[in-house]
mmCIF file of C-alpha atoms and ligand atoms in Angstrom:
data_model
loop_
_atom_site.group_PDB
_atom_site.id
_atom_site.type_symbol
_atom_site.label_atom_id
_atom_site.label_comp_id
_atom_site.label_asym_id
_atom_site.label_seq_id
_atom_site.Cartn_x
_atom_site.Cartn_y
_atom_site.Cartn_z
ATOM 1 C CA UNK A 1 149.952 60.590 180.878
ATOM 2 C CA UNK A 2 152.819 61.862 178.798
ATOM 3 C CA UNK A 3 150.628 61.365 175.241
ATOM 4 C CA UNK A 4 148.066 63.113 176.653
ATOM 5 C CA UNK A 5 149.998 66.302 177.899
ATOM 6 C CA UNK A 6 151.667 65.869 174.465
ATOM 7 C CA UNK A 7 148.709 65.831 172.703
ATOM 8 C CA UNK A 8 147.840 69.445 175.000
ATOM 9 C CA UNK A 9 150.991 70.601 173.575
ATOM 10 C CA UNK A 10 149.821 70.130 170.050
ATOM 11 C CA UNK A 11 148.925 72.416 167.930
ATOM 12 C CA UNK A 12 145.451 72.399 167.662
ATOM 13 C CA UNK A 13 144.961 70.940 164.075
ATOM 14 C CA UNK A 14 142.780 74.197 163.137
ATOM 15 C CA UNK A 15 145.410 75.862 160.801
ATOM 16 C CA UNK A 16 146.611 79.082 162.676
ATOM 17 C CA UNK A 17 146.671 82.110 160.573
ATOM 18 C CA UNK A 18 148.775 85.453 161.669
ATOM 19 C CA UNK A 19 147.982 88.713 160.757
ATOM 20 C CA UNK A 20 150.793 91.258 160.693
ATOM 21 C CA UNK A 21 149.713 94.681 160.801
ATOM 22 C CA UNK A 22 152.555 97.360 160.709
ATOM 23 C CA UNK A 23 151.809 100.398 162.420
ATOM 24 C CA UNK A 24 153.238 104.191 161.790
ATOM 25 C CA UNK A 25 151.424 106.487 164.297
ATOM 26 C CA UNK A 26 148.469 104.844 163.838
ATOM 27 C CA UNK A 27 147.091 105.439 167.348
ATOM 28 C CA UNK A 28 143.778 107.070 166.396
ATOM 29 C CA UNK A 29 142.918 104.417 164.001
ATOM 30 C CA UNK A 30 144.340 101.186 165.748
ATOM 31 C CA UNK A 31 140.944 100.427 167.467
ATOM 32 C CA UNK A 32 138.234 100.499 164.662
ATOM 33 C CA UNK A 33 141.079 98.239 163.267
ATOM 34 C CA UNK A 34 141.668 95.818 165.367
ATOM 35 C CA UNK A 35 137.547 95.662 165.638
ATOM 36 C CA UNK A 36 136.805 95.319 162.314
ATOM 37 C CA UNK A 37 139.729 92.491 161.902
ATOM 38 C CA UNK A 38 138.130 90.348 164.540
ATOM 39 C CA UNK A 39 134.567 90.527 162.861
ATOM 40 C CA UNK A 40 136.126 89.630 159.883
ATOM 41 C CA UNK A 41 138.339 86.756 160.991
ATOM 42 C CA UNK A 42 135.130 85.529 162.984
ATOM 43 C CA UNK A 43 135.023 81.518 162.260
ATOM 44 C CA UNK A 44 138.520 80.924 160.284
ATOM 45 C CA UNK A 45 139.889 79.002 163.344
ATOM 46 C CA UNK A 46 142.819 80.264 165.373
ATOM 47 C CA UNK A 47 144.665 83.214 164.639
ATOM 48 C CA UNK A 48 146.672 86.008 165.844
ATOM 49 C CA UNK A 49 147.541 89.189 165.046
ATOM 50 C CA UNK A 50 151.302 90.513 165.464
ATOM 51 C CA UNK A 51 151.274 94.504 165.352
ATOM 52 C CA UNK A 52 154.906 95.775 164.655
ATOM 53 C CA UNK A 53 154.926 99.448 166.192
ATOM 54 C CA UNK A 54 157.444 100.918 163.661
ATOM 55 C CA UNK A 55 159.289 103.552 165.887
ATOM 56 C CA UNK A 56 155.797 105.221 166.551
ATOM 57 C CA UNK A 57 155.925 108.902 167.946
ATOM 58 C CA UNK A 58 152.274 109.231 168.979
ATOM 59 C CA UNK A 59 150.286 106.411 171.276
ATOM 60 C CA UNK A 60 150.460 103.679 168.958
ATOM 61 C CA UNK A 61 152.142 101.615 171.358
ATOM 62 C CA UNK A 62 149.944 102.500 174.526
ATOM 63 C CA UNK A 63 146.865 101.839 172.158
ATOM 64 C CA UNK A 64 148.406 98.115 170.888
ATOM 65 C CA UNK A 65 148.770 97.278 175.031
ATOM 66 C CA UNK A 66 145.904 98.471 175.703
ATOM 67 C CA UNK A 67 144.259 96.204 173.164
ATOM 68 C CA UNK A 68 146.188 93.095 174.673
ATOM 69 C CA UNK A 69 144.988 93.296 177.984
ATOM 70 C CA UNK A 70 141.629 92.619 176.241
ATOM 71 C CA UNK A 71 142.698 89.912 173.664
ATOM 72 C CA UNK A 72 145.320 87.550 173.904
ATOM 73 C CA UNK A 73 145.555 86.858 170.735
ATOM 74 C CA UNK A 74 147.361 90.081 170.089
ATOM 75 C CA UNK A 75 151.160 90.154 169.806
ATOM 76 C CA UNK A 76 153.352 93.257 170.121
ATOM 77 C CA UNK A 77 156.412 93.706 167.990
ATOM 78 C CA UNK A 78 158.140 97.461 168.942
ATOM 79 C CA UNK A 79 161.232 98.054 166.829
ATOM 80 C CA UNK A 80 163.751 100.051 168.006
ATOM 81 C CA UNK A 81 163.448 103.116 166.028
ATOM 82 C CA UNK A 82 161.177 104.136 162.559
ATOM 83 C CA UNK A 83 162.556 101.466 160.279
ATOM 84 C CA UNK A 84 160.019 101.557 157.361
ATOM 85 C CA UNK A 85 157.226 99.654 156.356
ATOM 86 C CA UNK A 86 159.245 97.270 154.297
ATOM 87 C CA UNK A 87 161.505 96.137 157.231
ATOM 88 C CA UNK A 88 158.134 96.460 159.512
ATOM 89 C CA UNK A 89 156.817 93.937 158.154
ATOM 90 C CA UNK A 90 159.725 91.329 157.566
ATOM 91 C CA UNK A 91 159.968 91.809 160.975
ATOM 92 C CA UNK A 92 156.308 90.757 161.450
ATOM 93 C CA UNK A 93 157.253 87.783 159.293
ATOM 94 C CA UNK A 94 159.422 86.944 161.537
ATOM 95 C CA UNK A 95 157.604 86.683 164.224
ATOM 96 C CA UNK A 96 154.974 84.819 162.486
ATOM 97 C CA UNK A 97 154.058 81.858 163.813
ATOM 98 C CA UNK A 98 150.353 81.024 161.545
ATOM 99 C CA UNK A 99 150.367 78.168 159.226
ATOM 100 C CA UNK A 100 149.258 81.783 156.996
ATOM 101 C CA UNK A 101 150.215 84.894 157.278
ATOM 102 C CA UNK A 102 148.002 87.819 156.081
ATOM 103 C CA UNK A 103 150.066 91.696 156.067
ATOM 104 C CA UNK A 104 147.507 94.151 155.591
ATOM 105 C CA UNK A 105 147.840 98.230 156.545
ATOM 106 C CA UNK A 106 146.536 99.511 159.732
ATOM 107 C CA UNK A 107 144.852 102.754 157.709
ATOM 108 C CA UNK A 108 141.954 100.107 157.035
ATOM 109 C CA UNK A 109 142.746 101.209 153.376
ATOM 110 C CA UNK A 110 143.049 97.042 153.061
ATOM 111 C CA UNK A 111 139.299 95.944 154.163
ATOM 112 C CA UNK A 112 139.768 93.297 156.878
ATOM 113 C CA UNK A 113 136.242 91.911 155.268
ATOM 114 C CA UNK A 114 139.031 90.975 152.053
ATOM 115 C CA UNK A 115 140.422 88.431 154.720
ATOM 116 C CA UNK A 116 138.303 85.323 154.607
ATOM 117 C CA UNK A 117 138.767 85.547 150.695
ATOM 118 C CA UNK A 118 142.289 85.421 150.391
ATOM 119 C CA UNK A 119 142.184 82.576 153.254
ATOM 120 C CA UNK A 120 139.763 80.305 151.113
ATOM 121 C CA UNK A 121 142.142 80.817 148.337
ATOM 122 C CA UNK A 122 144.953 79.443 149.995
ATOM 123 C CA UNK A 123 143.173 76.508 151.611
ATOM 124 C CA UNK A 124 142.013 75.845 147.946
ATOM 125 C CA UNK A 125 145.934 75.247 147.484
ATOM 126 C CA UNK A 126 147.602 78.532 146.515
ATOM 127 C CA UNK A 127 150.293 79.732 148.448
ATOM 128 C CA UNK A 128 150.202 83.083 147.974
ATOM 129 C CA UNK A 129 146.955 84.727 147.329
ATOM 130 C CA UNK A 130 147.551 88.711 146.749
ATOM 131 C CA UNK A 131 144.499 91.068 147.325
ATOM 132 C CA UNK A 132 144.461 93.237 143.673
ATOM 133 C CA UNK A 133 142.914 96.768 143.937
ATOM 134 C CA UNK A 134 139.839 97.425 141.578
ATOM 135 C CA UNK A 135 139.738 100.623 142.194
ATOM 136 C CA UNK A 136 141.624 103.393 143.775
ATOM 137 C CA UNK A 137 139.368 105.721 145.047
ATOM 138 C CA UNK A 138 141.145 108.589 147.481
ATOM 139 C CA UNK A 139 143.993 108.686 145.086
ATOM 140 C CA UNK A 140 144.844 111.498 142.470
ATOM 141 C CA UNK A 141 145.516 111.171 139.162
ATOM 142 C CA UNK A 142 149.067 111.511 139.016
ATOM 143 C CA UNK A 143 149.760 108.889 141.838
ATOM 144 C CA UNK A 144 147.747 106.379 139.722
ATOM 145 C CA UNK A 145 149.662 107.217 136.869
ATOM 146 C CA UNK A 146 153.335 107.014 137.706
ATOM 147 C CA UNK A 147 152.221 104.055 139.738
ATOM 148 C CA UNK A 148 151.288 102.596 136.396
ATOM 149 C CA UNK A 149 154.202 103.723 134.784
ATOM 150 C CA UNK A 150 156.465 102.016 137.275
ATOM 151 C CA UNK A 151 154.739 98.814 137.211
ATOM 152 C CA UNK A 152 155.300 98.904 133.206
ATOM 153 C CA UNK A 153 158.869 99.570 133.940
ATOM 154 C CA UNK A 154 159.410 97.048 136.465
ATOM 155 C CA UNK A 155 157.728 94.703 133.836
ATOM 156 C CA UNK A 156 159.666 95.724 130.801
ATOM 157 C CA UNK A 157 163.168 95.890 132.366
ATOM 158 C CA UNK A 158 163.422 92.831 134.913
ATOM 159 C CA UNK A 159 161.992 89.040 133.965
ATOM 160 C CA UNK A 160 160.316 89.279 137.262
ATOM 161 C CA UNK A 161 156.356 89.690 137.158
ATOM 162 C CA UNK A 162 155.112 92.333 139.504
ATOM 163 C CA UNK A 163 151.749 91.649 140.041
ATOM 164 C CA UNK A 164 149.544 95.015 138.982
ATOM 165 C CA UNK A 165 147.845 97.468 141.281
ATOM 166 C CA UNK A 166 148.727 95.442 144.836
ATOM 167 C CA UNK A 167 150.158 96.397 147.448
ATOM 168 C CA UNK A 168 151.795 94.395 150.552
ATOM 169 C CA UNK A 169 148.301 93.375 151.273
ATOM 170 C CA UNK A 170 148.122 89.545 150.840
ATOM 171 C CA UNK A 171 148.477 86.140 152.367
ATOM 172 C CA UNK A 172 151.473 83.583 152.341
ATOM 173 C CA UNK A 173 151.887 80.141 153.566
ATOM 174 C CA UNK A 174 154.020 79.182 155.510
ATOM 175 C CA UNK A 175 156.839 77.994 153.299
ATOM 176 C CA UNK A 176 156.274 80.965 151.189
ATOM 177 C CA UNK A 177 156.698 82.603 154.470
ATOM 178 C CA UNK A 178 159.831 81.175 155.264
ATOM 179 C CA UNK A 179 161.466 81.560 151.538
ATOM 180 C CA UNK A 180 161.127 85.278 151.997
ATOM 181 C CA UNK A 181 162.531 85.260 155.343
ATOM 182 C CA UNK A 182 166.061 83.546 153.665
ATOM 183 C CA UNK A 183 165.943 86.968 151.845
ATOM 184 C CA UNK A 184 167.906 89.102 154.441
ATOM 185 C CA UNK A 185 168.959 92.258 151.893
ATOM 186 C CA UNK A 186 168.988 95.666 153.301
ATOM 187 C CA UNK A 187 166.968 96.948 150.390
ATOM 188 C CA UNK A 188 164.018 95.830 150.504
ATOM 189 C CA UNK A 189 161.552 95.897 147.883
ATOM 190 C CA UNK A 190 158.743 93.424 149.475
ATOM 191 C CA UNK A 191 156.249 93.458 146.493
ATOM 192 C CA UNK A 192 159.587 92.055 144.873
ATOM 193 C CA UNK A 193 160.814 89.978 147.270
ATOM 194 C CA UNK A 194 157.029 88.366 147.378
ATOM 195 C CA UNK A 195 157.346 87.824 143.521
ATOM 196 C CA UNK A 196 160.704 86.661 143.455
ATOM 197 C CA UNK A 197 159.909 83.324 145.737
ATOM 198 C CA UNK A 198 157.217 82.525 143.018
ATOM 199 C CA UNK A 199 155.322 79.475 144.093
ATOM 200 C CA UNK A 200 151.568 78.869 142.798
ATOM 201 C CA UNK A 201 149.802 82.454 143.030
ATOM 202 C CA UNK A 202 146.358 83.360 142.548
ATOM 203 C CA UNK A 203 144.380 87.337 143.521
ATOM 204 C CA UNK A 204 141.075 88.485 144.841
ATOM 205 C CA UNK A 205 139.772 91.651 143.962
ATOM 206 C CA UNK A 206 138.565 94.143 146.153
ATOM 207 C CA UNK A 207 138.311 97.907 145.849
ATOM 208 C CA UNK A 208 140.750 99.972 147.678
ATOM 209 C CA UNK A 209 139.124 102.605 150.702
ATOM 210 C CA UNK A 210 140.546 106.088 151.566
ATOM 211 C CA UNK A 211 142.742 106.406 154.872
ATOM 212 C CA UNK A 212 140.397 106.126 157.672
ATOM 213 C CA UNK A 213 142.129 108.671 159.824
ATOM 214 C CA UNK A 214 145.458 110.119 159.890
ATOM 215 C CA UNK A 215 147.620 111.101 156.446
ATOM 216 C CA UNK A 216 149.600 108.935 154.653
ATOM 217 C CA UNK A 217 153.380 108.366 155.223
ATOM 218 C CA UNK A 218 154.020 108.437 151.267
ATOM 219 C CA UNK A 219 155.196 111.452 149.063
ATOM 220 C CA UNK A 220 156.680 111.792 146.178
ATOM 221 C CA UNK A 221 160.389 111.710 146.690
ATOM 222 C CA UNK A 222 159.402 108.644 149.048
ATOM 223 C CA UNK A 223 158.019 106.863 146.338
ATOM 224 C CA UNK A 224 160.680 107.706 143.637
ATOM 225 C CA UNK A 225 162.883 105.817 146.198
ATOM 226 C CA UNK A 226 160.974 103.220 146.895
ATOM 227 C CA UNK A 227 160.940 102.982 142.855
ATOM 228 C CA UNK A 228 164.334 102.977 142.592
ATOM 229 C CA UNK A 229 164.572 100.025 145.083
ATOM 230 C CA UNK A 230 162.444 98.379 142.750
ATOM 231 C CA UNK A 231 164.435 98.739 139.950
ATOM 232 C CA UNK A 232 168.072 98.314 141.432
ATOM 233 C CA UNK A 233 166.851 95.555 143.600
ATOM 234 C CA UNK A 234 165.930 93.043 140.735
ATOM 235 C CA UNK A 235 167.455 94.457 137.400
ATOM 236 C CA UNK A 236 171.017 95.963 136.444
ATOM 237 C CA UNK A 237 169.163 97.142 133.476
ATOM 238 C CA UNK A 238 170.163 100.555 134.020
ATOM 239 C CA UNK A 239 173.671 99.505 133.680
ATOM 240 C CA UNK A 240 173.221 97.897 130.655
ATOM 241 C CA UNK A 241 172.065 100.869 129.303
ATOM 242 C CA UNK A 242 174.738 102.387 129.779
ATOM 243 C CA UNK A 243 176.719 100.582 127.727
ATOM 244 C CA UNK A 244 174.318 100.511 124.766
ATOM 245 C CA UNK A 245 174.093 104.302 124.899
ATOM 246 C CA UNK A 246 177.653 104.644 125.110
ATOM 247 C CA UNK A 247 177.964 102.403 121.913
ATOM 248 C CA UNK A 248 175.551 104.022 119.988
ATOM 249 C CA UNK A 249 176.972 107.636 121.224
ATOM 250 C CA UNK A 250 180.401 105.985 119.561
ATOM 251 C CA UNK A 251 179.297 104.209 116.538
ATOM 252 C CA UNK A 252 177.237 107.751 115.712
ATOM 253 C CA UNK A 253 180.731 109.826 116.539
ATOM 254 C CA UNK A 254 182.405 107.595 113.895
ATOM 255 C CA UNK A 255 180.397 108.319 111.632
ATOM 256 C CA UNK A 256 180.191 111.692 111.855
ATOM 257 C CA UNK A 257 184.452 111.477 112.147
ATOM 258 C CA UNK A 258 184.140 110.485 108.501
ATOM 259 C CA UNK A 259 182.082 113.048 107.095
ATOM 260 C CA UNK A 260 184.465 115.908 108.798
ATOM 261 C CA UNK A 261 187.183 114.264 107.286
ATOM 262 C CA UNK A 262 185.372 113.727 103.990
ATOM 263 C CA UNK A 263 184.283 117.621 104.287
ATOM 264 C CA UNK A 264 187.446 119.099 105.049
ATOM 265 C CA UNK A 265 189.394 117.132 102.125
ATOM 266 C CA UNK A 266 186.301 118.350 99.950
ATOM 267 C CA UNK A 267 185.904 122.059 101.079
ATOM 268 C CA UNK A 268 188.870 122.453 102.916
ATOM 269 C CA UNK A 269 188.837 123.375 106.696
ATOM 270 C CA UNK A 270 187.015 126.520 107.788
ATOM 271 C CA UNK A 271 186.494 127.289 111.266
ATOM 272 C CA UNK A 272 183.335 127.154 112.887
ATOM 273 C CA UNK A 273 181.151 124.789 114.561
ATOM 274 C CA UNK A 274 181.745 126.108 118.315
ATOM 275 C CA UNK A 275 178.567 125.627 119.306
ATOM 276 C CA UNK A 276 177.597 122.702 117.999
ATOM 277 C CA UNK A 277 181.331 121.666 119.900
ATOM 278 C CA UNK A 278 179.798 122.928 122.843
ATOM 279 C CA UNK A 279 176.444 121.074 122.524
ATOM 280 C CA UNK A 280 178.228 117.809 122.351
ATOM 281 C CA UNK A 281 180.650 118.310 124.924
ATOM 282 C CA UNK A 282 177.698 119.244 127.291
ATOM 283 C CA UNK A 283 176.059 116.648 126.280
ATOM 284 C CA UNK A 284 178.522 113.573 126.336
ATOM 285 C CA UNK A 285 179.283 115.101 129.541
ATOM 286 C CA UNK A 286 175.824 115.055 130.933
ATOM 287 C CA UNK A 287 175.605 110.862 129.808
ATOM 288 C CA UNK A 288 178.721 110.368 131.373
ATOM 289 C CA UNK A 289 177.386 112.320 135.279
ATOM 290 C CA UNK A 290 174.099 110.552 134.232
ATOM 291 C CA UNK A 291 175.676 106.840 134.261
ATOM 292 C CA UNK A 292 178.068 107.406 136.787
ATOM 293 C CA UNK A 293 175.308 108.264 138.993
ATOM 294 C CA UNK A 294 173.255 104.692 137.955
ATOM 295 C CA UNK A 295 176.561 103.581 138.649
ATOM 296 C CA UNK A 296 176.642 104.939 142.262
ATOM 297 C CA UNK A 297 173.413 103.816 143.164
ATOM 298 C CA UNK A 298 174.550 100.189 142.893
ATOM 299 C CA UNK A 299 177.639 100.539 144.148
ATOM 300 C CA UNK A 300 176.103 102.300 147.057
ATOM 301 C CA UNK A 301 173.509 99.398 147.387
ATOM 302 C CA UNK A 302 176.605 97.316 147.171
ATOM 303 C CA UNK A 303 178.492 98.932 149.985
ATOM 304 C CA UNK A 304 174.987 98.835 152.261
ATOM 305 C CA UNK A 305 174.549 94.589 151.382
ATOM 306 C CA UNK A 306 178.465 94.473 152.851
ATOM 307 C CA UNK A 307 177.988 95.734 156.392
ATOM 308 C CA UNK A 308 175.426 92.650 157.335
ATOM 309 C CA UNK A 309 173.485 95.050 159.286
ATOM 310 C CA UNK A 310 170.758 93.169 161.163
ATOM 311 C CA UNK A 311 167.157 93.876 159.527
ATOM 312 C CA UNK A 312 165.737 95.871 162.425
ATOM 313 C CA UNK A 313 165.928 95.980 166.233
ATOM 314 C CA UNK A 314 163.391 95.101 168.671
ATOM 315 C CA UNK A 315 163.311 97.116 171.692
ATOM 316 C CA UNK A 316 160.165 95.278 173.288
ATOM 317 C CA UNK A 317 158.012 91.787 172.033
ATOM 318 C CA UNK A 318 155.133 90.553 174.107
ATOM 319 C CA UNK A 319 154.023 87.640 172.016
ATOM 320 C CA UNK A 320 150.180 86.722 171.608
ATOM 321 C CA UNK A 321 148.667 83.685 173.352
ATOM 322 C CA UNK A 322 148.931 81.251 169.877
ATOM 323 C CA UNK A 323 152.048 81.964 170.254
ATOM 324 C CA UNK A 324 152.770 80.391 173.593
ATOM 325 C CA UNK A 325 150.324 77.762 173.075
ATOM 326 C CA UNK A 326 152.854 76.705 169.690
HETATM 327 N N1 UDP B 401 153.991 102.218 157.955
HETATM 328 C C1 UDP B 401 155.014 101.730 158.740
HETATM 329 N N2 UDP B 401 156.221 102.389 158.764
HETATM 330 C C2 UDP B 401 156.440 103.530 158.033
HETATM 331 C C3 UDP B 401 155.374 103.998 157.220
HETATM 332 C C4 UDP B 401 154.168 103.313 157.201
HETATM 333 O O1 UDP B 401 154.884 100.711 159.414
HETATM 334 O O2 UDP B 401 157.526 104.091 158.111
HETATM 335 C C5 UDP B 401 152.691 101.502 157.945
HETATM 336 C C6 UDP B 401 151.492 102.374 158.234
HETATM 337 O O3 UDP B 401 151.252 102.481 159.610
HETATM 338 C C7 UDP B 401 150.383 101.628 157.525
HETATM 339 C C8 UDP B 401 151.082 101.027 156.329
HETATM 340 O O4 UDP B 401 152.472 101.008 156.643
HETATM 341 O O5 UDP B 401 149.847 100.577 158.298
HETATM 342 C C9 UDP B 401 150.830 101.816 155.066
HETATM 343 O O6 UDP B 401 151.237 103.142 155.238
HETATM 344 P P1 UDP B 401 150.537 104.352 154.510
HETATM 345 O O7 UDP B 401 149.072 104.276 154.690
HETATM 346 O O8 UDP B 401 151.212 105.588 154.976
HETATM 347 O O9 UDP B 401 150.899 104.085 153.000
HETATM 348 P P2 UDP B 401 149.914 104.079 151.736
HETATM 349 O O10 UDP B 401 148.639 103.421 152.139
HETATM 350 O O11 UDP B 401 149.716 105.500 151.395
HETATM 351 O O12 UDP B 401 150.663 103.317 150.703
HETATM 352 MG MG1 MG B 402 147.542 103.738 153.584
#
């Protein structure tokens, strides 16, 4: 009797896979979503999807309950307050329970249809399989090309390998999974954090769709920032820098030391030169704001690592039925 209610207990041997979707005010699109992820993950076994409602001011959260009272295989993750897509998702991770897990957008700007892809990838023995745009149509030509610039950057500066033109939209196994949850910083760059657990890593290519409804959550200064968590995250290039420009700034001022010295025993001393003065007081002056500012930003990462902060907060969970079942 007791094997057999054990063997109930079980996990059914079909690999589960979890889909974590994190949602902004998404209300309007949520349903064409969550239909066109079910035809798509028609006939690859068990799954769930986990919908983190990030702080959501419109009826994203109505719309996700709504949805569960007609699928159980739909879990509900409601943080606290707007905590970002990068900490959205962690906290989907979290509350992960797939042998996979698949994070994809809720704008349907990631097809769903990319899903069984990525999945045969992984069962073919990768354990993370990233979705790589072809294209990126709906997207103007200066967003593609500081994007592009960045990724360069990121490439040039740190030894880590950012994969080009993806996004968080991938899938993980589960120890891939659970080496990214052991990375609890406060700034959090996932496309880093994803390359930094390495592991065998293969793509599927798929061309990226405009936002199906609603406008996206990303401008400018957003992205700058989310740059600069790239960069301070994974390199202390910057600081580096600093020193090498501060060397070469002295090496070149020693130089120059000698030929005013060699110049005023030659010609004698003559006053003049205050603007040149000028120009490289500004200047040395502007390095100096410049680096204590890179200096700042570390320092103020620093200070954010020491308070141990917890991630996120969950102000309501209503798991799916995998869940339970596991
Ligand atoms: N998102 C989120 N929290 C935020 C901003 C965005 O959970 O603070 C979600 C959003 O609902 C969407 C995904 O992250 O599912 C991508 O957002 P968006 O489409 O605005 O970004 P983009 O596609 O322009 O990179
Ligand atoms: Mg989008």
């Amino acid at each position: 009797m007791l094997d057999i209610s054990l063997l109930a207990l079980r996990r059914p041997w079909q690999p589960t896979i979890s889909v974590v979707v994190p949602a902004y005010n998404e209300a309007d699109g949520l349903v064409r979503f969550h239909q066109r992820l079910e035809h798509a993950m028609a006939g690859l076994g068990h799954w769930e999807v986990i919908y983190v409602n990030d702080g959501s001011t419109d009826r994203t959260m109505a719309v996700v309950e709504a949805l569960q009272r007609t699928d159980d295989r739909i879990a509900l993750v409601s943080l606290s307050r707007n905590f970002g897509k990068e900490t959205a998702i962690t906290a989907g991770l979290d509350y992960a329970s797939g042998d996979a897990v698949v994070v994809i957008d809720a704008d349907l700007q990631d097809p769903p249809e990319v899903i069984p892809a990525l999945v045969a990838a992984w069962k073919s023995g990768f354990d993370m399989v990233y979705a790589r745009r072809r294209s990126r149509t709906g997207e103007t030509w200066l967003k593609r090309t500081t994007a592009d610039g960045f990724y360069r950057l990121m490439r040039r500066m740190g030894d880590l390998k950012l994969p080009r033109d993806t996004g968080d939209f991938r899938l993980m196994s589960r120890r891939v999974v659970d080496a990214v949850r052991q990375l609890r910083e406060q700034h959090r760059f996932m496309k880093g954090l994803f390359a930094w657990v390495g592991y065998p890593t293969t793509f599927v290519l798929y061309d990226r769709a405009p936002r199906h409804t609603g406008v996206t959550k990303w401008n400018y200064w957003k992205l700058w920032n989310l740059a600069l968590e790239g960069i301070t995250s994974f390199t202390v290039m910057p600081l580096k820098l600093a020193t090498y420009v501060g060397l070469c700034i002295a090496l070149l001022s020693g130089v120059y030391a000698v030929q005013v010295i060699v110049k005023t025993l030659i010609i004698g001393n003559p006053v003049a030169g205050y603007p040149s003065l000028m120009t490289v007081t500004l200047f040395l002056g502007g390095v100096q704001l410049m680096f204590l500012g890179v200096i700042g930003e570390y320092l103020g990462r620093v200070f954010n690592e020491t308070k141990q902060r917890p991630l996120y907060l969950v102000e309501r969970y209503a798991p799916s039925a995998v869940k339970v079942e596991g």
